[in-house]
Coordinates of C-alpha atoms and ligand atoms in Angstrom, one line a residue:
M1 CA -21.0 -262.7 86.0
T2 CA -23.9 -262.1 83.8
E3 CA -27.2 -264.0 83.3
K4 CA -28.2 -265.7 80.2
R5 CA -31.9 -265.5 79.4
K6 CA -33.6 -268.9 79.6
P7 CA -34.9 -270.0 76.3
H8 CA -38.4 -270.5 77.7
L9 CA -38.7 -267.2 79.4
S10 CA -39.8 -263.9 77.7
F11 CA -37.8 -260.8 78.0
D12 CA -40.2 -259.6 80.8
E13 CA -40.3 -262.9 82.6
F14 CA -36.6 -263.0 82.7
D15 CA -36.5 -259.7 84.4
E16 CA -38.9 -260.7 87.1
V17 CA -37.4 -264.1 87.7
N18 CA -34.0 -262.7 88.2
Y19 CA -34.8 -259.4 89.9
P20 CA -37.9 -259.9 91.9
R21 CA -39.1 -256.6 93.4
P22 CA -40.1 -256.4 97.0
Q23 CA -43.7 -257.3 97.2
A24 CA -46.1 -255.4 99.4
T25 CA -47.2 -257.6 102.3
D26 CA -50.7 -256.0 102.5
F27 CA -52.3 -259.3 101.6
A28 CA -55.3 -258.6 104.0
G29 CA -55.8 -255.3 102.3
L30 CA -55.6 -256.9 98.8
C31 CA -58.0 -259.7 99.8
E32 CA -60.5 -257.1 101.1
R33 CA -60.3 -255.1 97.9
L34 CA -60.6 -258.3 95.8
L35 CA -63.8 -259.2 97.9
S36 CA -65.1 -255.7 97.4
R37 CA -64.6 -256.2 93.7
R38 CA -66.4 -259.6 93.8
D39 CA -69.3 -258.0 95.7
F40 CA -69.5 -255.3 93.1
L41 CA -69.5 -257.8 90.2
S42 CA -72.1 -260.0 92.0
G43 CA -74.5 -257.2 92.4
T44 CA -76.8 -255.5 89.9
A45 CA -74.2 -253.0 89.3
A46 CA -72.0 -255.8 87.9
C47 CA -74.4 -256.5 85.1
G48 CA -74.1 -252.8 84.0
A49 CA -70.4 -252.8 84.3
T50 CA -69.9 -256.1 82.5
A51 CA -72.3 -255.2 79.8
F52 CA -70.7 -251.9 79.5
L53 CA -67.3 -253.5 79.1
M54 CA -68.4 -256.2 76.7
S55 CA -70.7 -254.3 74.6
A56 CA -68.5 -251.5 73.5
C57 CA -67.2 -253.5 70.6
A58 CA -70.4 -255.3 69.8
V59 CA -72.5 -252.4 68.8
A60 CA -71.1 -249.1 67.8
P61 CA -73.4 -246.1 68.6
P62 CA -74.4 -243.9 65.9
G63 CA -72.2 -241.2 67.3
R64 CA -69.1 -243.3 66.6
R65 CA -69.8 -243.4 62.9
A66 CA -67.5 -240.6 62.0
A67 CA -66.2 -240.2 58.4
M68 CA -63.8 -242.9 57.6
G69 CA -62.3 -243.6 54.2
E70 CA -62.6 -247.0 52.7
P71 CA -60.3 -249.5 54.4
P72 CA -58.1 -251.5 52.0
P73 CA -60.1 -254.4 50.7
F74 CA -58.9 -257.8 51.6
E75 CA -60.1 -261.3 52.5
P76 CA -58.9 -262.1 56.0
I77 CA -56.2 -264.7 56.3
G78 CA -56.1 -267.7 58.7
A79 CA -53.7 -268.2 61.5
N80 CA -50.6 -270.2 60.7
T81 CA -47.2 -271.3 62.1
L82 CA -45.2 -271.1 58.9
D83 CA -41.8 -269.6 58.8
T84 CA -42.6 -266.8 56.5
V85 CA -44.7 -263.7 56.2
T86 CA -48.3 -264.3 54.9
V87 CA -50.5 -261.5 53.5
P88 CA -54.0 -261.7 51.8
K89 CA -54.5 -262.4 48.2
G90 CA -53.9 -259.3 46.2
Y91 CA -51.0 -258.2 48.3
R92 CA -47.3 -258.8 48.1
W93 CA -44.3 -258.4 50.4
Q94 CA -40.6 -257.9 50.0
V95 CA -37.7 -257.5 52.5
L96 CA -36.7 -253.9 52.6
V97 CA -33.7 -254.2 55.1
R98 CA -32.4 -256.8 57.6
W99 CA -30.2 -256.7 60.7
G100 CA -26.7 -256.3 59.6
D101 CA -27.3 -254.9 56.1
P102 CA -24.5 -252.3 55.4
M103 CA -25.8 -248.7 55.1
W104 CA -22.5 -247.5 53.7
S105 CA -20.3 -248.9 50.9
A106 CA -17.5 -249.2 53.6
G107 CA -19.6 -251.8 55.3
K108 CA -19.3 -255.5 54.5
P109 CA -22.3 -257.8 53.7
F110 CA -23.7 -259.5 56.8
D111 CA -21.5 -262.5 57.7
H112 CA -23.6 -265.5 58.8
A113 CA -20.7 -267.3 60.3
T114 CA -19.5 -264.4 62.6
R115 CA -22.8 -262.4 62.8
G116 CA -20.6 -259.4 62.2
T117 CA -18.2 -257.5 64.4
A118 CA -18.3 -254.2 66.4
T119 CA -17.1 -252.3 63.5
S120 CA -19.3 -254.0 60.8
Q121 CA -22.3 -253.4 63.1
T122 CA -21.5 -249.6 63.4
L123 CA -21.8 -249.4 59.7
A124 CA -25.0 -251.6 59.4
F125 CA -28.6 -251.5 60.1
G126 CA -29.2 -252.3 63.9
D127 CA -30.8 -255.4 65.4
N128 CA -34.4 -256.1 66.5
N129 CA -36.1 -253.2 64.6
D130 CA -39.2 -251.9 66.6
G131 CA -41.0 -248.5 66.2
M132 CA -40.4 -246.5 63.0
E133 CA -41.5 -243.4 61.2
L134 CA -41.1 -242.3 57.6
F135 CA -40.1 -238.7 56.8
T136 CA -40.1 -237.2 53.4
H137 CA -37.9 -234.4 52.2
D138 CA -37.3 -233.0 48.8
G139 CA -39.0 -236.0 47.4
R140 CA -36.7 -238.5 49.3
S141 CA -37.9 -241.0 51.9
I142 CA -36.1 -241.2 55.1
L143 CA -37.0 -244.0 57.5
A144 CA -36.1 -243.7 61.2
V145 CA -36.1 -247.1 63.0
N146 CA -35.6 -248.1 66.6
N147 CA -33.2 -251.1 67.1
E148 CA -34.6 -252.1 70.5
Y149 CA -32.2 -254.9 71.6
T150 CA -30.2 -257.8 70.6
N151 CA -30.9 -261.5 71.2
L152 CA -27.7 -262.9 72.8
D153 CA -28.5 -266.4 71.5
I154 CA -28.5 -265.1 68.0
I155 CA -26.0 -262.3 67.7
H156 CA -23.5 -264.5 69.7
G157 CA -24.5 -267.7 68.0
N158 CA -21.0 -267.9 66.6
R159 CA -19.8 -268.6 70.2
A160 CA -20.2 -271.9 71.9
S161 CA -21.4 -270.2 75.0
R162 CA -23.8 -268.0 73.1
K163 CA -22.6 -265.2 75.3
P164 CA -20.3 -262.3 74.6
E165 CA -16.8 -263.6 75.0
T166 CA -14.7 -260.7 73.9
A167 CA -14.7 -257.1 74.2
D168 CA -15.6 -256.8 70.6
D169 CA -18.6 -259.1 71.1
V170 CA -19.9 -256.8 73.9
Q171 CA -19.3 -253.7 71.7
K172 CA -21.1 -255.4 68.9
T173 CA -24.3 -255.5 71.0
K174 CA -23.9 -252.0 72.0
N175 CA -23.6 -250.9 68.3
G176 CA -26.6 -253.1 67.4
H177 CA -28.8 -251.0 69.7
G178 CA -30.1 -247.5 69.2
I179 CA -31.7 -246.1 66.1
S180 CA -31.0 -246.6 62.3
I181 CA -31.9 -243.7 60.0
I182 CA -31.8 -244.8 56.4
E183 CA -32.9 -243.3 53.2
I184 CA -34.9 -245.8 51.1
A185 CA -36.1 -245.5 47.5
E186 CA -38.4 -247.4 45.2
T187 CA -37.5 -248.5 41.7
G188 CA -39.7 -250.7 39.6
R189 CA -41.9 -251.5 42.5
R190 CA -39.0 -252.5 44.6
W191 CA -37.9 -250.8 47.8
T192 CA -34.2 -250.7 48.7
L193 CA -31.8 -248.9 51.2
V194 CA -30.0 -246.1 49.6
K195 CA -26.3 -246.8 50.6
D196 CA -24.1 -243.9 51.4
S197 CA -27.1 -241.4 51.6
P198 CA -26.3 -238.2 53.4
Y199 CA -29.3 -239.0 55.6
N200 CA -28.0 -242.4 56.8
R201 CA -27.0 -242.5 60.4
R202 CA -26.5 -244.9 63.2
I203 CA -27.3 -243.8 66.7
T204 CA -26.0 -246.3 69.3
A205 CA -25.4 -246.8 73.0
D206 CA -22.4 -244.4 72.7
T207 CA -23.8 -241.4 70.7
P208 CA -23.8 -238.0 72.7
M209 CA -27.2 -236.9 73.9
H210 CA -28.4 -233.6 75.4
I211 CA -30.4 -233.9 78.6
T212 CA -33.2 -231.3 78.6
G213 CA -36.2 -230.4 80.6
P214 CA -36.8 -230.2 84.4
A215 CA -34.2 -232.8 85.2
R216 CA -31.3 -231.3 83.3
G217 CA -28.6 -230.3 85.7
H218 CA -30.3 -231.8 88.8
A219 CA -28.0 -233.4 91.3
L220 CA -29.5 -236.9 90.6
M221 CA -28.3 -236.6 87.0
K222 CA -24.7 -235.7 87.7
T223 CA -21.9 -238.3 87.2
K224 CA -18.2 -238.2 87.3
A225 CA -18.1 -238.1 83.5
D226 CA -20.7 -235.3 83.4
P227 CA -20.6 -233.2 86.6
S228 CA -23.1 -230.8 85.0
G229 CA -25.7 -233.4 84.6
T230 CA -26.6 -232.1 81.1
T231 CA -25.1 -234.6 78.6
S232 CA -25.1 -238.4 78.5
L233 CA -24.0 -241.0 76.1
G234 CA -26.3 -243.2 74.0
T235 CA -29.8 -244.5 74.0
F236 CA -30.8 -248.2 74.0
N237 CA -33.8 -250.5 74.3
N238 CA -35.8 -248.0 72.2
C239 CA -39.1 -249.7 71.8
G240 CA -42.0 -247.7 70.3
S241 CA -41.8 -244.6 68.4
G242 CA -43.5 -241.3 67.9
R243 CA -43.4 -238.3 65.6
T244 CA -44.1 -234.6 66.2
P245 CA -45.9 -232.2 63.8
W246 CA -42.6 -230.2 63.5
G247 CA -40.9 -233.3 61.9
T248 CA -38.9 -234.9 64.5
Y249 CA -38.6 -238.5 65.6
L250 CA -39.2 -239.8 69.0
A251 CA -37.5 -242.9 70.3
C252 CA -38.7 -244.3 73.6
E253 CA -36.4 -246.0 76.1
E254 CA -38.0 -249.0 77.6
N255 CA -36.2 -251.9 79.5
V256 CA -33.1 -249.8 80.2
N257 CA -32.5 -251.6 83.5
G258 CA -31.2 -254.8 81.8
Y259 CA -27.9 -253.2 80.8
F260 CA -26.6 -252.2 84.3
S261 CA -24.9 -254.4 86.9
S262 CA -22.7 -253.9 90.0
S263 CA -19.1 -254.6 90.6
D264 CA -19.8 -254.8 94.3
P265 CA -21.9 -258.1 95.0
E266 CA -22.8 -256.6 98.4
L267 CA -24.4 -253.5 97.0
K268 CA -28.0 -252.7 98.2
P269 CA -29.6 -250.8 95.4
S270 CA -31.8 -247.8 96.5
A271 CA -35.6 -248.3 96.6
E272 CA -35.7 -246.0 93.7
L273 CA -33.4 -248.1 91.6
T274 CA -35.3 -251.2 92.7
R275 CA -38.7 -249.8 91.6
Y276 CA -37.1 -249.4 88.1
G277 CA -35.7 -252.9 88.1
F278 CA -32.0 -252.1 88.5
G279 CA -30.1 -254.8 90.2
L280 CA -26.8 -256.4 90.8
K281 CA -26.9 -258.3 87.4
D282 CA -27.6 -257.3 83.9
W283 CA -29.6 -259.4 81.3
G284 CA -26.4 -261.0 79.9
Y285 CA -25.0 -258.0 77.9
G286 CA -21.9 -257.5 79.9
W287 CA -21.7 -253.8 79.0
R288 CA -20.0 -253.1 82.4
R289 CA -17.0 -255.1 81.1
V290 CA -16.2 -252.6 78.5
D291 CA -17.8 -249.4 79.9
D292 CA -17.6 -248.3 83.6
R293 CA -20.7 -246.3 83.5
F294 CA -22.9 -249.4 83.5
D295 CA -21.6 -250.2 87.0
I296 CA -24.2 -249.0 89.4
A297 CA -21.8 -249.4 92.3
K298 CA -19.4 -246.9 90.8
H299 CA -21.9 -244.7 89.1
P300 CA -25.2 -244.8 90.9
H301 CA -26.6 -241.8 89.0
E302 CA -26.1 -243.2 85.7
P303 CA -29.5 -245.2 85.6
N304 CA -31.3 -241.8 86.3
R305 CA -30.1 -240.8 82.9
V306 CA -32.0 -243.5 80.9
G307 CA -35.7 -244.2 80.6
Y308 CA -36.7 -241.2 78.7
V309 CA -38.2 -240.2 75.4
V310 CA -35.5 -239.0 73.0
E311 CA -36.1 -236.4 70.2
I312 CA -34.2 -236.6 67.1
D313 CA -34.0 -234.6 63.9
P314 CA -34.1 -237.3 61.3
L315 CA -33.0 -235.0 58.5
D316 CA -29.8 -233.7 60.2
P317 CA -27.3 -236.5 60.8
D318 CA -25.0 -234.0 62.8
S319 CA -27.8 -233.0 65.2
T320 CA -27.5 -234.1 68.9
P321 CA -30.4 -236.1 70.1
K322 CA -32.4 -234.6 73.0
K323 CA -33.6 -236.6 76.0
R324 CA -36.9 -235.1 77.0
T325 CA -37.1 -235.5 80.8
A326 CA -40.3 -233.5 80.9
L327 CA -42.1 -236.6 79.5
G328 CA -41.1 -238.6 82.5
R329 CA -38.9 -241.5 83.2
F330 CA -40.3 -245.1 83.0
K331 CA -40.4 -248.0 80.8
H332 CA -41.6 -246.0 77.8
E333 CA -43.5 -247.8 75.1
N334 CA -44.3 -245.2 72.5
A335 CA -45.2 -241.5 72.3
A336 CA -48.5 -240.6 70.7
V337 CA -48.5 -237.0 69.8
V338 CA -51.5 -234.8 69.1
V339 CA -52.0 -231.0 68.8
A340 CA -55.2 -230.4 71.0
R341 CA -57.7 -227.9 69.7
N342 CA -56.4 -225.3 72.0
E343 CA -53.0 -225.7 70.3
H344 CA -51.1 -227.2 73.2
V345 CA -49.3 -230.4 72.3
V346 CA -50.4 -233.5 74.1
V347 CA -48.3 -236.7 74.3
Y348 CA -49.8 -239.9 75.5
L349 CA -47.4 -242.3 77.0
G350 CA -47.5 -245.8 78.5
D351 CA -45.2 -247.7 81.0
D352 CA -44.9 -251.2 79.9
E353 CA -44.6 -253.2 83.1
R354 CA -47.2 -255.1 85.0
G355 CA -49.3 -252.8 87.1
E356 CA -47.6 -249.6 85.9
F357 CA -49.4 -246.5 84.6
L358 CA -50.7 -244.5 81.7
Y359 CA -49.4 -241.0 81.4
R360 CA -50.3 -237.7 79.6
F361 CA -47.9 -234.7 78.9
V362 CA -49.4 -231.3 78.0
S363 CA -46.9 -228.7 76.7
R364 CA -46.7 -225.4 78.5
R365 CA -46.5 -223.4 75.2
K366 CA -48.8 -223.7 72.2
H367 CA -47.9 -225.2 68.9
L368 CA -47.4 -222.4 66.3
A369 CA -48.5 -223.3 62.7
N370 CA -45.6 -221.5 61.2
G371 CA -43.4 -220.9 64.3
D372 CA -40.5 -222.5 66.1
N373 CA -41.8 -225.5 67.9
A374 CA -38.4 -227.2 68.4
D375 CA -38.5 -227.2 72.1
L376 CA -42.2 -227.7 72.9
L377 CA -41.4 -231.0 74.7
E378 CA -39.0 -229.0 76.9
D379 CA -41.5 -228.1 79.5
G380 CA -45.1 -228.9 80.4
S381 CA -47.3 -230.8 82.8
L382 CA -47.2 -234.5 83.4
Y383 CA -50.4 -236.4 84.4
A384 CA -51.2 -240.1 85.3
A385 CA -54.5 -241.7 84.6
R386 CA -57.1 -242.8 87.1
F387 CA -60.0 -244.9 85.6
S388 CA -63.3 -245.6 87.5
D389 CA -65.4 -248.6 86.9
N390 CA -68.3 -246.5 85.6
G391 CA -66.7 -245.6 82.3
R392 CA -65.2 -242.3 83.4
G393 CA -61.6 -241.3 84.1
E394 CA -59.5 -238.4 85.1
W395 CA -55.9 -237.2 84.6
I396 CA -54.0 -236.4 88.0
E397 CA -51.3 -233.8 87.6
L398 CA -48.0 -234.9 89.0
T399 CA -46.9 -231.9 91.1
P400 CA -44.8 -231.6 94.2
A401 CA -47.8 -230.8 96.2
A402 CA -49.9 -233.7 94.9
T403 CA -47.1 -236.3 95.1
G404 CA -45.2 -235.2 98.1
I405 CA -42.0 -235.3 95.9
A406 CA -39.7 -232.2 96.5
S407 CA -39.5 -231.0 92.9
T408 CA -40.6 -231.2 89.4
A409 CA -37.1 -232.5 88.4
E410 CA -37.4 -235.4 90.8
I411 CA -40.9 -236.2 89.6
C412 CA -39.5 -236.4 86.1
I413 CA -36.7 -238.8 87.3
H414 CA -38.9 -240.8 89.7
T415 CA -42.1 -240.6 87.7
R416 CA -43.3 -244.1 88.8
L417 CA -43.1 -243.1 92.5
A418 CA -45.1 -239.9 91.8
A419 CA -47.9 -241.8 90.0
S420 CA -48.0 -244.3 92.8
A421 CA -48.4 -241.4 95.3
V422 CA -51.5 -240.0 93.6
G423 CA -53.2 -243.4 93.3
A424 CA -53.1 -243.7 89.6
T425 CA -54.7 -246.8 88.2
T426 CA -52.4 -249.8 87.8
M427 CA -52.7 -251.1 84.3
D428 CA -52.1 -254.3 82.3
R429 CA -48.8 -253.3 80.8
P430 CA -49.6 -250.3 78.6
E431 CA -48.0 -250.8 75.1
W432 CA -48.6 -248.6 72.1
I433 CA -50.9 -245.8 72.2
A434 CA -52.6 -244.4 69.0
V435 CA -54.8 -241.2 68.5
N436 CA -57.6 -241.4 66.0
P437 CA -56.9 -238.9 63.2
L438 CA -60.7 -238.5 62.5
K439 CA -61.9 -237.7 66.0
A440 CA -60.8 -237.0 69.6
E441 CA -60.3 -240.5 70.7
T442 CA -57.3 -242.4 71.9
Y443 CA -56.6 -246.2 72.1
C444 CA -54.0 -248.1 74.0
C445 CA -53.0 -251.7 74.0
L446 CA -52.8 -253.4 77.4
T447 CA -50.9 -256.4 76.3
N448 CA -51.5 -258.9 79.2
N449 CA -50.8 -259.2 82.9
K450 CA -50.5 -262.6 84.7
H451 CA -50.3 -260.8 88.0
R452 CA -53.6 -258.9 87.7
G453 CA -55.5 -259.7 90.9
V454 CA -52.6 -261.8 92.1
K455 CA -49.8 -259.5 93.3
P456 CA -49.0 -255.7 93.6
N457 CA -46.8 -253.8 91.2
K458 CA -43.2 -253.2 92.0
G459 CA -44.2 -250.2 94.1
G460 CA -46.7 -252.2 96.1
D461 CA -49.7 -250.7 94.6
A462 CA -52.6 -253.2 94.5
T463 CA -53.7 -254.6 91.2
P464 CA -57.4 -255.7 91.7
A465 CA -59.3 -256.7 88.5
G466 CA -61.6 -253.9 87.5
G467 CA -62.1 -250.9 85.2
P468 CA -60.1 -251.3 82.0
N469 CA -58.3 -254.2 83.5
P470 CA -61.2 -256.6 84.1
R471 CA -59.6 -260.0 84.1
E472 CA -57.5 -261.7 86.9
K473 CA -54.4 -263.4 85.5
N474 CA -54.9 -261.6 82.3
L475 CA -53.6 -264.0 79.5
Y476 CA -54.7 -262.3 76.4
G477 CA -54.7 -258.5 76.8
Q478 CA -57.3 -255.7 75.6
I479 CA -57.4 -252.5 74.0
V480 CA -58.9 -249.5 76.0
R481 CA -60.0 -246.3 74.3
W482 CA -61.0 -243.0 75.8
T483 CA -62.7 -239.9 74.6
P484 CA -61.6 -236.6 76.3
D485 CA -64.4 -234.4 77.6
N486 CA -65.6 -231.8 75.1
G487 CA -63.3 -233.4 72.5
D488 CA -60.3 -231.6 74.2
H489 CA -57.2 -233.7 74.7
T490 CA -56.1 -231.3 77.4
A491 CA -59.3 -231.9 79.4
A492 CA -59.1 -233.1 83.0
S493 CA -61.4 -236.1 82.5
F494 CA -62.6 -238.6 79.9
A495 CA -65.0 -241.4 79.0
W496 CA -63.6 -244.8 78.5
D497 CA -64.6 -248.2 77.2
L498 CA -62.8 -251.3 75.8
Y499 CA -62.4 -251.6 72.0
V500 CA -61.7 -255.3 72.3
L501 CA -61.0 -257.9 75.0
A502 CA -58.8 -260.5 73.4
G503 CA -59.4 -264.2 74.1
N504 CA -59.9 -267.7 72.8
P505 CA -63.6 -268.5 72.2
T506 CA -62.6 -272.0 70.9
V507 CA -61.1 -273.0 74.3
H508 CA -62.9 -270.9 76.9
Q509 CA -66.6 -269.9 77.6
D510 CA -65.8 -267.6 80.5
N511 CA -64.5 -264.0 80.1
R512 CA -61.3 -265.6 78.6
K513 CA -63.3 -266.1 75.4
G514 CA -62.9 -262.4 74.6
S515 CA -65.3 -259.8 73.6
A516 CA -68.0 -260.1 71.0
N517 CA -65.7 -259.0 68.2
V518 CA -63.4 -261.9 68.9
H519 CA -64.1 -265.1 67.0
A520 CA -62.4 -268.3 65.8
D521 CA -61.3 -266.6 62.7
N522 CA -59.6 -263.5 64.0
M523 CA -58.4 -264.4 67.5
F524 CA -55.1 -263.1 68.8
N525 CA -53.3 -262.5 72.0
S526 CA -51.1 -259.7 73.5
P527 CA -51.9 -256.7 71.4
D528 CA -48.7 -254.4 71.3
G529 CA -48.1 -252.3 68.3
L530 CA -50.9 -249.9 67.3
K531 CA -51.2 -247.3 64.7
F532 CA -53.9 -245.5 62.8
D533 CA -53.7 -245.1 59.1
S534 CA -54.7 -241.9 57.4
R535 CA -58.3 -243.2 56.8
G536 CA -58.9 -244.0 60.5
G537 CA -58.1 -247.8 60.2
L538 CA -56.6 -249.2 63.4
W539 CA -53.7 -251.6 62.7
I540 CA -53.0 -254.0 65.6
Q541 CA -49.7 -255.9 66.0
T542 CA -49.1 -258.7 68.4
D543 CA -46.3 -259.7 70.7
G544 CA -47.7 -262.7 72.4
N545 CA -47.7 -266.5 73.0
Y546 CA -47.1 -268.2 69.8
S547 CA -47.2 -271.8 71.1
N548 CA -50.4 -272.3 69.2
A549 CA -51.5 -274.7 72.0
K550 CA -53.7 -274.9 75.1
D551 CA -54.9 -271.4 76.0
F552 CA -53.4 -270.2 72.7
A553 CA -54.6 -273.0 70.4
G554 CA -55.5 -271.6 67.1
H555 CA -53.7 -268.3 67.5
G556 CA -50.7 -269.2 65.4
N557 CA -47.6 -267.0 65.1
N558 CA -47.7 -263.3 66.0
Q559 CA -49.8 -261.3 63.6
M560 CA -51.1 -258.0 62.4
L561 CA -54.9 -257.1 62.2
L562 CA -57.0 -254.2 61.0
G563 CA -59.6 -252.9 63.2
D564 CA -62.5 -250.7 62.3
P565 CA -63.1 -248.3 65.2
R566 CA -66.6 -247.6 64.1
T567 CA -67.9 -251.2 64.2
G568 CA -65.4 -253.0 66.3
E569 CA -64.8 -255.4 63.4
I570 CA -61.2 -256.9 63.3
K571 CA -59.7 -258.8 60.4
R572 CA -56.4 -260.6 60.4
F573 CA -54.1 -259.1 57.6
L574 CA -50.7 -260.6 58.2
V575 CA -49.1 -263.5 60.0
G576 CA -45.4 -263.3 60.8
P577 CA -42.7 -266.0 60.7
K578 CA -41.9 -268.4 63.6
E579 CA -41.1 -267.0 67.1
C580 CA -41.2 -263.3 65.9
E581 CA -43.1 -260.3 67.1
V582 CA -44.7 -258.0 64.6
T583 CA -43.9 -254.5 65.6
G584 CA -43.4 -251.1 63.9
I585 CA -45.5 -249.8 61.1
A586 CA -45.1 -246.9 58.6
W587 CA -46.4 -245.8 55.2
S588 CA -44.7 -244.3 52.1
A589 CA -45.8 -240.7 51.3
D590 CA -48.2 -241.9 48.7
R591 CA -49.7 -244.5 51.1
K592 CA -49.2 -247.2 48.4
T593 CA -46.5 -249.1 50.6
M594 CA -46.9 -250.2 54.2
F595 CA -43.7 -251.0 56.0
V596 CA -44.0 -253.6 58.8
G597 CA -41.4 -254.6 61.3
I598 CA -40.7 -258.4 61.9
Q599 CA -38.7 -258.6 65.2
H600 CA -36.7 -261.5 66.5
P601 CA -37.7 -264.4 64.3
G602 CA -36.5 -267.6 65.9
E603 CA -35.9 -266.0 69.3
R604 CA -36.2 -269.1 71.5
Q605 CA -35.7 -272.4 69.9
G606 CA -34.0 -271.2 66.8
E607 CA -36.5 -272.9 64.6
S608 CA -36.7 -269.9 62.2
H609 CA -34.5 -269.2 59.4
W610 CA -36.3 -266.2 58.1
P611 CA -35.8 -264.4 55.9
G612 CA -32.8 -266.1 54.3
G613 CA -34.2 -269.7 54.5
G614 CA -31.9 -272.8 54.5
D615 CA -29.6 -272.7 57.3
T616 CA -29.2 -269.0 57.5
V617 CA -29.3 -266.9 60.7
P618 CA -32.7 -265.5 61.4
R619 CA -32.7 -261.7 61.1
S620 CA -35.1 -259.0 62.3
S621 CA -36.2 -257.2 59.2
I622 CA -38.6 -254.7 57.8
V623 CA -40.9 -255.8 55.0
A624 CA -42.5 -253.5 52.4
I625 CA -46.1 -254.5 51.5
T626 CA -47.9 -253.3 48.5
R627 CA -51.2 -254.1 46.6
D628 CA -51.0 -255.9 43.3
D629 CA -53.3 -253.2 41.8
G630 CA -50.9 -250.5 43.2
E631 CA -53.6 -248.7 45.2
P632 CA -53.0 -247.3 48.6
I633 CA -52.9 -249.3 51.9
G634 CA -54.3 -247.0 54.4
Ligands
LIG701 FE1 -40.6 -253.1 73.7 FE2 -43.3 -253.1 75.6 O1 -42.4 -253.6 74.2
LIG702 CA1 -43.8 -253.4 72.3
LIG703 CA1 -44.9 -256.6 74.2

């Protein structure tokens, strides 16, 4: 028996309603801490702290005015609730590729009546595109794109139950997940998918993977099908992306718990499984019905083999993707890679769940400008962030000595438990992280957290309001940024501030109105996607409440904005169609085309028919945006 997601619940809300984690009962302790926080805020120190938090975006100190190229010129657009993509005057968009578009001649055009089959989906662009990166080789453009999940209501909309009813239905969703690697080309200012390109590849929930890093071969990774604990099948719920300086693509596994269920209704999942949200029921996918490994009663170690960053060579369709366990196991959002000035490779990573943590990986070996860097993500040190209210923070290394966990391998498997053990700061759902290409500075979207100051995280860690998570019952989200000491991304400590505190100044006058750089003409909620362009412009994509009512009145549909890190200015550039999320961004080699992902239009009430219009099935798609004058966008 599987659960169907209620139309009024978001993906995350569904998880919590159906699989509530044990709550810590230390209410007295929590109250005490909240009181301490109130005392702090009511004292003179509070003035400094609040002023510190709120001023960061209002006035940029002279030191922040690093060289930045001219941002693309545009008149900001207004919010709207239209069922289309809106961009500023002087810009145009076209659909590049949609869910179900065939990637090979053997595939059939998308069938709006059946919404495809398992076979047609194997030959077609996957569903719910998310993170993406564009690679160029011999003048050709290869786009690697995550296909995060499938909307059961939409992909099974041909069934009266709107659920998977046949084995083929179930397999269709498995094949709709994973990664699509497509060659694309521009002819006459129009971008299209190159069918039958030798680069085209579908990676699905069944593609063989190598397990690498400290957890490779550990007892917790061994299953009946893989007694060596070194190979696994498939990757799914790939959310944000990353790219390495050596030309590989990183696909980050996020809500992997939603695919597993138990054939034994009496099973008591372990505390470790519970911390990660694995329970007796899945989220309606029914994969256990066609694939035994999704049965946690029979294969309790299978969940230990998901929740990683997967490294893929986008130019070699025959290569085997590598699960990089050294980067930890949690609900990965994206992977922001930077070569530190001492040549070690640093990867910033967020765990997108209420009250989970921010992480940093530092490679053991150095990046070699002309050497073999293929396995730099194989081993290194993993850290979790601890923020102080005074604008300082530190990275705590997750070692057996510090965490009390027996081995590095187990830290890489039960990373959340390790970060809890060292007292890392519980965050407001870290989504995408982006490293400024012009200076040593990193930004992270903290999308929202209705539990902030209300209840602990799944590990029982308290979540008092404070530091970079300053608001109780945080509706709107914020973007935190930090500067590593001495400009060194491997440094042990950093200084932080808030780039923006999202809000609604037309509805609220308390801290829910947002920071000084939020106003009636640019307001938004739930920042999620985040990427710098080559000129240092910060593109912000939202995945939030699109009701356009009450707390969210005037916010309209989900959107994309351009932020100036120097001044704090934020301008709305794009509004997506109804009930979508805007996620994933990439640029052509000449920077004259910006590719933007539109995910799950019509996800709840089915009010969207974008992009086809009429009575067509709404389809997640990537749009290509260009300037009328043909000049670069970022
Ligand atoms: Fe898949 Fe946290 O977004
Ligand atoms: Ca996201
Ligand atoms: Ca989100």
